Short mmCIF file of C-alpha atoms and ligand atoms in Angstrom, two decimals:
data_model
loop_
_atom_site.label_atom_id
_atom_site.label_comp_id
_atom_site.label_asym_id
_atom_site.label_seq_id
_atom_site.Cartn_x
_atom_site.Cartn_y
_atom_site.Cartn_z
CA MET A 1 -26.94 21.73 8.77
CA ASN A 2 -24.18 20.00 6.85
CA TYR A 3 -23.68 16.26 6.66
CA ASN A 4 -21.40 13.86 4.85
CA TYR A 5 -22.74 10.69 3.28
CA ARG A 6 -20.36 8.06 2.02
CA TYR A 7 -21.16 5.53 -0.69
CA ARG A 8 -19.20 2.77 -2.35
CA LEU A 9 -18.61 3.38 -6.05
CA ARG A 10 -18.66 0.48 -8.50
CA PRO A 11 -16.80 1.75 -11.55
CA SER A 12 -16.08 -0.43 -14.57
CA ASP A 13 -12.42 -1.10 -15.28
CA ALA A 14 -12.35 1.62 -17.93
CA LEU A 15 -13.99 4.13 -15.57
CA GLU A 16 -11.69 3.15 -12.74
CA GLU A 17 -8.73 3.91 -14.94
CA GLN A 18 -10.20 7.32 -15.70
CA LEU A 19 -10.78 8.04 -12.01
CA ALA A 20 -7.19 7.13 -11.20
CA TRP A 21 -5.99 9.32 -14.06
CA THR A 22 -8.00 12.27 -12.69
CA VAL A 23 -6.59 11.79 -9.18
CA ASN A 24 -3.10 11.72 -10.59
CA THR A 25 -3.62 14.82 -12.71
CA CYS A 26 -4.99 16.68 -9.68
CA ARG A 27 -1.95 15.59 -7.72
CA GLN A 28 0.31 17.11 -10.36
CA VAL A 29 -1.70 20.33 -10.28
CA TYR A 30 -1.35 20.40 -6.50
CA ASN A 31 2.42 20.00 -6.78
CA HIS A 32 2.57 22.65 -9.48
CA PHE A 33 0.90 25.23 -7.26
CA LEU A 34 2.94 24.12 -4.25
CA HIS A 35 6.04 24.82 -6.32
CA ARG A 36 4.72 28.29 -7.12
CA LEU A 37 3.80 28.91 -3.52
CA ASN A 38 7.35 28.15 -2.43
CA ARG A 39 8.83 30.59 -4.95
CA THR A 40 6.31 33.37 -5.30
CA ASP A 41 5.38 35.87 -2.65
CA ASP A 42 1.89 37.05 -1.96
CA THR A 43 -0.19 34.28 -3.44
CA SER A 44 -3.67 33.32 -2.32
CA ALA A 45 -6.09 30.58 -3.29
CA TYR A 46 -8.18 33.16 -5.08
CA SER A 47 -5.35 34.72 -7.10
CA GLU A 48 -3.92 31.32 -8.01
CA GLN A 49 -7.28 29.92 -9.10
CA LYS A 50 -7.48 32.74 -11.64
CA LEU A 51 -4.37 31.32 -13.35
CA LEU A 52 -6.07 28.02 -14.16
CA PRO A 53 -7.61 29.04 -17.55
CA SER A 54 -4.24 30.16 -18.91
CA LEU A 55 -2.62 27.01 -17.56
CA LYS A 56 -5.00 24.94 -19.71
CA LYS A 57 -3.55 26.55 -22.83
CA TRP A 58 -0.36 24.56 -22.59
CA TRP A 59 -1.29 21.82 -20.11
CA ASN A 60 -3.63 19.84 -22.34
CA ASP A 61 -4.59 17.22 -19.75
CA LEU A 62 -6.37 19.84 -17.72
CA LYS A 63 -9.08 20.14 -20.38
CA HIS A 64 -10.27 16.71 -19.28
CA VAL A 65 -10.74 17.73 -15.65
CA HIS A 66 -13.79 19.74 -14.61
CA SER A 67 -12.90 23.37 -13.80
CA LYS A 68 -14.45 23.27 -10.30
CA VAL A 69 -12.35 20.22 -9.51
CA LEU A 70 -9.19 22.09 -10.44
CA GLN A 71 -10.23 25.10 -8.36
CA LYS A 72 -10.71 22.78 -5.42
CA VAL A 73 -7.17 21.43 -5.82
CA VAL A 74 -5.80 24.94 -5.38
CA GLN A 75 -8.15 25.49 -2.46
CA ARG A 76 -6.91 22.29 -0.84
CA LEU A 77 -3.31 23.47 -1.01
CA TYR A 78 -4.18 26.75 0.69
CA ASP A 79 -6.37 25.01 3.27
CA ASN A 80 -3.40 22.80 4.15
CA LEU A 81 -1.26 25.89 4.40
CA SER A 82 -3.58 27.61 6.84
CA THR A 83 -3.87 24.46 8.97
CA LEU A 84 -0.08 24.35 9.12
CA ARG A 85 0.12 28.01 10.13
CA GLY A 86 -2.53 27.45 12.77
CA ARG A 87 -0.50 24.65 14.30
CA LYS A 88 2.58 26.84 14.24
CA ASP A 89 0.69 29.58 16.09
CA ASN A 90 -0.32 27.03 18.72
CA GLY A 91 3.32 26.33 19.47
CA TYR A 92 3.71 23.10 17.50
CA ARG A 93 6.95 22.43 15.71
CA VAL A 94 5.98 21.96 12.09
CA GLY A 95 7.81 21.63 8.80
CA THR A 96 6.63 22.85 5.43
CA LEU A 97 3.97 21.46 3.10
CA ASN A 98 5.00 18.25 1.42
CA TRP A 99 5.28 17.40 -2.20
CA LYS A 100 2.64 14.73 -2.90
CA ALA A 101 3.89 11.46 -4.28
CA PRO A 102 1.52 8.99 -5.98
CA GLY A 103 -0.31 7.18 -3.19
CA GLU A 104 -0.26 10.21 -0.93
CA TYR A 105 -2.93 11.98 -2.90
CA ARG A 106 -6.13 10.00 -3.26
CA SER A 107 -9.12 12.18 -4.00
CA PHE A 108 -10.70 15.00 -5.95
CA THR A 109 -13.75 17.15 -5.23
CA TYR A 110 -16.53 18.73 -7.24
CA SER A 111 -18.25 21.68 -5.66
CA GLN A 112 -21.43 23.44 -6.76
CA SER A 113 -21.58 21.89 -10.22
CA GLY A 114 -20.44 19.09 -12.48
CA PHE A 115 -22.27 16.26 -10.71
CA LYS A 116 -25.71 14.71 -10.45
CA LEU A 117 -27.21 11.79 -8.61
CA LYS A 118 -29.37 9.82 -11.04
CA ASN A 119 -31.89 7.13 -10.43
CA THR A 120 -33.01 5.17 -13.45
CA SER A 121 -35.17 2.10 -13.02
CA GLY A 122 -34.11 1.51 -9.44
CA ARG A 123 -30.38 1.85 -10.02
CA THR A 124 -28.53 4.80 -8.60
CA ARG A 125 -25.65 6.29 -10.50
CA LEU A 126 -23.43 9.24 -9.91
CA TRP A 127 -22.88 11.37 -12.99
CA LEU A 128 -19.66 13.36 -12.99
CA SER A 129 -18.77 15.86 -15.68
CA LYS A 130 -15.79 14.72 -17.82
CA LEU A 131 -16.08 11.23 -16.38
CA GLY A 132 -19.57 9.88 -16.99
CA GLU A 133 -21.96 7.76 -14.94
CA ILE A 134 -20.65 5.59 -12.14
CA PRO A 135 -22.84 2.97 -10.46
CA LEU A 136 -22.86 3.18 -6.67
CA THR A 137 -24.26 1.21 -3.75
CA PHE A 138 -26.92 3.51 -2.38
CA HIS A 139 -27.22 1.88 1.02
CA ARG A 140 -28.91 4.81 2.72
CA ASP A 141 -31.18 7.62 1.56
CA LEU A 142 -30.33 11.28 1.77
CA PRO A 143 -32.67 13.47 3.86
CA ASP A 144 -35.66 14.65 1.75
CA ASP A 145 -34.76 18.32 1.81
CA ALA A 146 -31.03 17.78 1.36
CA GLU A 147 -29.10 19.58 -1.33
CA ILE A 148 -25.80 18.11 -2.51
CA LYS A 149 -23.10 20.76 -2.29
CA THR A 150 -19.93 18.78 -2.90
CA VAL A 151 -18.90 15.38 -4.20
CA THR A 152 -15.53 13.94 -3.26
CA VAL A 153 -14.30 10.86 -5.08
CA LYS A 154 -11.72 8.92 -3.15
CA GLN A 155 -9.74 5.73 -3.50
CA GLU A 156 -8.87 4.05 -0.25
CA PRO A 157 -5.53 2.23 0.09
CA THR A 158 -7.53 -1.00 -0.25
CA GLY A 159 -8.20 -0.02 -3.86
CA LYS A 160 -11.92 0.58 -3.30
CA TRP A 161 -13.54 3.78 -4.56
CA TYR A 162 -15.98 5.90 -2.58
CA ALA A 163 -18.07 9.00 -3.15
CA ILE A 164 -18.53 11.33 -0.20
CA LEU A 165 -21.51 13.59 -0.69
CA GLY A 166 -21.48 16.82 1.29
CA VAL A 167 -25.14 17.76 1.74
CA GLU A 168 -26.90 20.70 3.30
CA THR A 169 -30.37 20.78 4.82
CA PRO A 170 -32.22 24.09 5.17
CA ASP A 171 -33.06 24.24 8.86
CA ASP A 172 -30.97 23.93 11.96
CA PRO A 173 -32.65 21.74 14.56
CA PRO A 174 -34.24 23.62 17.47
CA GLU A 175 -31.89 23.99 20.41
CA LYS A 176 -32.77 21.82 23.35
CA PRO A 177 -33.90 23.43 26.59
CA GLU A 178 -31.17 23.29 29.19
CA ASN A 179 -32.29 21.07 31.98
CA PRO A 180 -29.47 20.89 34.57
CA GLU A 181 -30.24 17.23 35.12
CA ARG A 182 -29.25 16.61 31.55
CA TYR A 183 -25.84 18.28 31.74
CA VAL A 184 -22.75 16.20 31.38
CA GLY A 185 -18.99 16.77 31.55
CA ILE A 186 -16.80 14.18 29.86
CA ASP A 187 -13.16 13.48 30.58
CA VAL A 188 -11.80 11.72 27.54
CA GLY A 189 -8.94 9.67 28.79
CA ILE A 190 -6.27 7.26 27.87
CA LEU A 191 -6.72 4.25 30.08
CA LYS A 192 -10.46 4.71 30.02
CA CYS A 193 -12.04 6.01 26.85
CA ALA A 194 -14.38 8.35 28.67
CA HIS A 195 -15.45 9.18 32.19
CA ASP A 196 -18.40 11.45 32.77
CA THR A 197 -20.11 13.35 35.57
CA ASP A 198 -22.93 10.81 35.73
CA GLY A 199 -20.36 8.29 36.88
CA THR A 200 -20.20 6.40 33.62
CA ALA A 201 -16.74 5.14 32.80
CA VAL A 202 -16.41 3.65 29.35
CA GLU A 203 -13.42 1.45 28.80
CA SER A 204 -11.23 1.77 25.74
CA LEU A 205 -12.07 -0.47 22.85
CA ASP A 206 -9.87 -3.55 22.77
CA LEU A 207 -8.43 -3.76 19.29
CA SER A 208 -5.46 -5.98 20.11
CA ASP A 209 -6.69 -8.85 17.90
CA GLU A 210 -7.12 -6.56 14.92
CA ARG A 211 -3.75 -4.96 15.57
CA GLU A 212 -2.10 -8.36 15.73
CA ARG A 213 -3.66 -9.38 12.42
CA LEU A 214 -2.38 -6.15 10.90
CA GLU A 215 1.12 -6.71 12.20
CA ARG A 216 1.16 -10.26 10.90
CA ALA A 217 0.11 -9.02 7.45
CA GLN A 218 2.83 -6.39 7.56
CA ARG A 219 5.45 -8.98 8.45
CA ASP A 220 4.32 -11.10 5.50
CA LEU A 221 4.60 -8.09 3.24
CA SER A 222 8.16 -7.40 4.31
CA ARG A 223 9.15 -10.92 3.23
CA LYS A 224 7.81 -10.45 -0.31
CA GLN A 225 9.89 -9.00 -3.07
CA HIS A 226 9.09 -5.32 -3.34
CA GLY A 227 6.98 -4.54 -6.41
CA SER A 228 6.28 -8.20 -7.32
CA GLU A 229 2.79 -9.48 -7.99
CA ASN A 230 2.71 -11.25 -4.63
CA TRP A 231 3.90 -8.11 -2.91
CA GLU A 232 1.08 -6.12 -4.50
CA LYS A 233 -1.45 -8.74 -3.42
CA GLN A 234 -0.16 -8.64 0.13
CA ARG A 235 -0.09 -4.82 0.13
CA ARG A 236 -3.85 -4.92 -0.43
CA VAL A 237 -4.25 -7.34 2.46
CA VAL A 238 -2.36 -4.91 4.70
CA ALA A 239 -4.62 -2.09 3.53
CA GLU A 240 -7.70 -4.24 4.28
CA ARG A 241 -6.47 -4.87 7.82
CA HIS A 242 -5.87 -1.18 8.30
CA ALA A 243 -9.37 -0.41 7.06
CA GLU A 244 -10.85 -3.05 9.39
CA LEU A 245 -9.17 -1.47 12.40
CA LYS A 246 -10.32 1.98 11.41
CA THR A 247 -13.90 0.88 10.79
CA LYS A 248 -14.17 -0.79 14.19
CA ARG A 249 -12.77 2.24 15.99
CA ARG A 250 -15.02 4.65 14.09
CA ASP A 251 -18.09 2.54 14.70
CA PHE A 252 -17.41 2.58 18.43
CA LEU A 253 -16.77 6.33 18.51
CA HIS A 254 -19.90 6.98 16.44
CA LYS A 255 -22.04 5.11 18.93
CA LEU A 256 -20.45 6.69 21.96
CA SER A 257 -20.72 10.25 20.62
CA ASN A 258 -24.26 9.58 19.52
CA TYR A 259 -25.14 8.51 23.04
CA TYR A 260 -23.91 11.76 24.57
CA ALA A 261 -25.46 13.97 21.89
CA THR A 262 -28.90 12.39 22.21
CA GLU A 263 -29.08 11.69 25.95
CA TYR A 264 -27.97 15.12 27.17
CA ASP A 265 -28.92 18.78 26.68
CA PHE A 266 -25.51 20.18 27.48
CA VAL A 267 -22.16 18.51 26.86
CA ALA A 268 -18.79 19.84 28.06
CA VAL A 269 -15.46 18.36 26.97
CA GLU A 270 -11.85 19.48 26.88
CA ASP A 271 -10.54 21.38 23.90
CA LEU A 272 -8.38 19.36 21.54
CA ASP A 273 -5.14 21.20 20.94
CA ALA A 274 -3.65 21.56 24.37
CA LYS A 275 -4.65 18.14 25.75
CA GLY A 276 -1.97 16.75 28.00
CA LEU A 277 -1.13 13.75 25.90
CA VAL A 278 2.54 14.53 26.43
CA GLU A 279 2.58 12.21 29.42
CA LEU A 280 2.39 9.21 27.09
CA PRO A 281 5.08 7.51 25.03
CA GLY A 282 5.06 8.36 21.30
CA ASN A 283 3.12 5.54 19.70
CA SER A 284 0.21 5.30 22.09
CA ARG A 285 0.11 9.08 22.29
CA ASN A 286 -0.47 9.36 18.56
CA ARG A 287 -3.06 6.64 18.65
CA ALA A 288 -4.93 8.12 21.60
CA GLY A 289 -4.65 11.62 20.15
CA ALA A 290 -6.08 10.61 16.79
CA ALA A 291 -9.00 8.72 18.30
CA TRP A 292 -9.64 11.57 20.67
CA GLY A 293 -9.76 14.13 17.85
CA THR A 294 -12.16 11.94 15.88
CA PHE A 295 -14.42 11.52 18.89
CA LEU A 296 -14.51 15.26 19.49
CA ARG A 297 -15.40 16.09 15.88
CA MET A 298 -18.14 13.47 15.86
CA LEU A 299 -19.51 14.70 19.17
CA GLU A 300 -19.56 18.30 18.02
CA TYR A 301 -21.47 17.73 14.80
CA LYS A 302 -23.85 15.29 16.42
CA CYS A 303 -24.62 17.79 19.17
CA GLU A 304 -25.28 20.36 16.48
CA ARG A 305 -27.59 17.96 14.70
CA GLU A 306 -29.50 17.17 17.90
CA GLY A 307 -29.67 20.76 19.14
CA THR A 308 -27.51 19.83 22.13
CA HIS A 309 -25.30 22.56 23.58
CA PHE A 310 -21.66 21.72 23.09
CA VAL A 311 -18.83 23.47 24.91
CA ALA A 312 -15.10 22.74 24.65
CA VAL A 313 -13.11 24.09 27.58
CA ASN A 314 -9.49 24.85 28.37
CA PRO A 315 -8.03 21.56 29.59
CA ARG A 316 -5.23 23.08 31.64
CA GLY A 317 -5.10 21.56 35.10
CA THR A 318 -8.49 19.79 35.02
CA THR A 319 -6.87 16.72 36.53
CA LYS A 320 -4.92 18.54 39.24
CA GLU A 321 -7.66 20.87 40.39
CA CYS A 322 -10.03 19.74 43.16
CA ALA A 323 -13.62 19.77 41.87
CA SER A 324 -14.87 20.60 45.35
CA CYS A 325 -12.59 23.43 46.54
CA GLY A 326 -10.46 24.34 43.50
CA VAL A 327 -7.05 23.76 45.11
CA SER A 328 -4.47 22.27 42.73
CA THR A 329 -2.32 19.28 43.62
CA GLU A 330 0.34 17.56 41.49
CA LYS A 331 -0.86 14.19 40.29
CA PRO A 332 1.23 11.84 38.13
CA LEU A 333 -0.55 9.60 35.62
CA TRP A 334 -0.40 6.49 37.81
CA VAL A 335 -2.29 8.10 40.67
CA ARG A 336 -5.84 7.03 39.88
CA GLU A 337 -7.54 8.58 42.92
CA HIS A 338 -8.12 12.21 43.67
CA SER A 339 -7.71 12.98 47.35
CA CYS A 340 -7.68 16.67 48.20
CA PRO A 341 -5.21 17.71 50.93
CA ALA A 342 -7.10 21.00 51.38
CA CYS A 343 -10.71 19.89 51.78
CA GLY A 344 -10.52 16.09 51.98
CA PHE A 345 -12.67 15.51 48.92
CA GLU A 346 -12.07 12.08 47.41
CA ALA A 347 -13.04 10.81 43.98
CA ASP A 348 -11.79 8.84 41.04
CA ARG A 349 -9.14 10.86 39.22
CA ASP A 350 -11.16 11.01 35.99
CA ALA A 351 -14.46 11.72 37.74
CA ASN A 352 -12.85 14.70 39.45
CA ALA A 353 -11.58 15.91 36.06
CA ALA A 354 -15.02 15.45 34.49
CA TRP A 355 -16.57 17.64 37.19
CA ASN A 356 -13.99 20.36 36.54
CA ILE A 357 -14.73 20.16 32.82
CA LEU A 358 -18.45 20.50 33.42
CA SER A 359 -18.12 23.49 35.73
CA ARG A 360 -15.75 25.20 33.28
CA GLY A 361 -18.22 24.47 30.50
CA ILE A 362 -21.07 26.05 32.43
CA LYS A 363 -18.93 29.07 33.28
CA LYS A 364 -17.95 29.50 29.66
CA ARG A 365 -21.56 29.26 28.58
CA LEU A 366 -22.58 31.76 31.24
CA GLY A 367 -19.99 34.22 29.97
CA ALA A 368 -21.33 33.85 26.45
CA GLY A 369 -24.93 34.20 27.69
CA ARG A 370 -24.17 37.41 29.56
CA SER A 371 -22.52 39.18 26.64
CA GLU A 372 -25.52 38.66 24.40
CA SER A 373 -28.31 38.84 26.97
CA THR A 374 -30.50 41.57 25.51
CA SER A 375 -33.82 39.75 25.37
CA SER A 376 -35.62 38.77 28.54
CA GLU A 377 -35.58 35.19 27.37
CA SER A 378 -31.81 34.86 27.37
CA HIS A 379 -31.77 36.61 30.75
CA SER A 380 -33.83 33.95 32.42
CA ASP A 381 -31.81 31.41 30.51
CA SER A 382 -28.54 32.56 32.02
CA ASP A 383 -30.10 32.92 35.46
CA GLY A 384 -30.99 29.26 35.32
CA LEU A 385 -27.47 28.46 34.30
CA ARG A 386 -25.99 30.53 37.09
CA LYS A 387 -28.13 28.70 39.59
CA SER A 388 -27.10 25.33 38.24
CA LEU A 389 -23.47 26.38 38.35
CA SER A 390 -23.69 27.04 42.06
CA ASP A 391 -25.49 23.73 42.47
CA PHE A 392 -22.60 21.98 40.82
CA ARG A 393 -19.84 23.83 42.51
CA THR A 394 -20.53 23.39 46.22
CA PRO A 395 -22.06 20.07 47.17
CA VAL A 396 -20.09 17.97 44.79
CA GLU A 397 -19.75 15.12 47.25
CA THR A 398 -23.47 14.60 47.54
CA ALA A 399 -24.01 14.94 43.81
CA LEU A 400 -21.40 12.40 42.83
CA PRO A 401 -23.01 9.15 41.80
CA VAL A 402 -21.42 5.76 42.21
CA ASP A 403 -19.11 5.05 39.31
CA THR A 404 -20.24 2.46 36.86
CA SER A 405 -17.81 0.83 34.52
CA VAL A 406 -18.96 -0.06 31.04
CA SER A 407 -17.04 -2.16 28.58
CA ALA A 408 -16.53 -0.82 25.09
CA LYS A 409 -18.06 -4.02 23.77
CA ARG A 410 -21.39 -3.08 25.27
CA VAL A 411 -21.29 0.31 23.58
CA VAL A 412 -20.68 -1.35 20.25
CA GLU A 413 -23.43 -3.92 20.73
CA SER A 414 -26.14 -1.70 22.15
CA GLY A 415 -25.16 1.62 20.62
CA SER A 416 -24.84 3.28 24.02
CA PRO A 417 -23.74 2.58 27.55
CA THR A 418 -27.52 2.40 28.30
CA LEU A 419 -26.93 3.03 31.95
CA LYS A 420 -30.08 5.00 32.46
CA ARG A 421 -32.28 2.10 31.58
CA GLU A 422 -30.31 -0.44 33.53
CA PRO A 423 -31.59 -1.90 36.79
CA SER A 424 -29.50 -0.59 39.66
CA GLY A 425 -26.83 -2.80 41.14
CA GLU A 426 -26.11 -4.59 37.92
CA ARG A 427 -22.77 -3.90 36.30
ZN1 ZN B 1 -10.46 20.22 47.70
#
């Protein structure tokens, strides 16, 4: 299993200057290879990395950056390139890779070597080759059997420095048994943050206060003279407000994803790329899309960590399709109820979608189970799944629980919607 652990770095002024210098040098290396990429055919991360030693002969600054860090810069460029190509293949309109200006490039990464976590007389320090020892706030321990694979040093727009340790632990957790009672399908929505097949509807987190504070800070910034000392001070305030917003949203999504990964054996959600966010106006679409992507990534790795089965399904038509009979009906965003003209099945719009997501998830899992079912164990496994699929598909009406609405605030405070432990009748 792989995890990321993030720690605040406390560099001295001299060290901080060195860190910033390293980031800036890496940025120039990135731009150098981007320039080559745009002019030279047939390059790859591997072939370009092999040019680094000869580059050092005339680019003296590079001698003060660890060689693995430089290799990672080249890797990062080619990773960005393949992400871009992937988006192109999925039908997105995309431009080309951008030249990185100062401020747009904020980190560098060591992999395999050139770093060490040291603990001398109760103080933890991160040693980095070519840079030295940096004190850090070690607010949580790493797992006992964890091995540090990568170290990323990053400066946030607030000016604060962080180290992100990528660690690996030897064993994957055992997969959970698949008890149909602990299956869940989740419709991640826009008006509601999530609606699942157990009838839990979690409202979106209200961040309007934080957003207002951010906007006020931005207005103040626009009144300062660009580049002045006051402007720089205010720019940091704006960055702090941004960070505050992000932290609150992440905290909420962490707790929500943790709830699903720990409470269930099998979790089905919609796949990210094709989600029908197009119905929304630009700004809120971007916001919802970003939060949704973060939630999905968190949910996936937490499921992996817990041994929970995670399936992402094709989202096409999950809202229009009737969960009971499968007939599709057009349904604009403002229609919040599903009422099937073919079979008469009625449900909340998002609950209906969640049921479709779950049954698609089970089908997808069944397909995967069949293709690899050589041992008797996986046979019985998929038989159980097939049975539960038919359970889900036909008597949906009787299986649908009463919807319960949960405020985002409760998720933040308690760490989960905690519906299972709640006395019935209480909201
Ligand atoms: Zn129907």
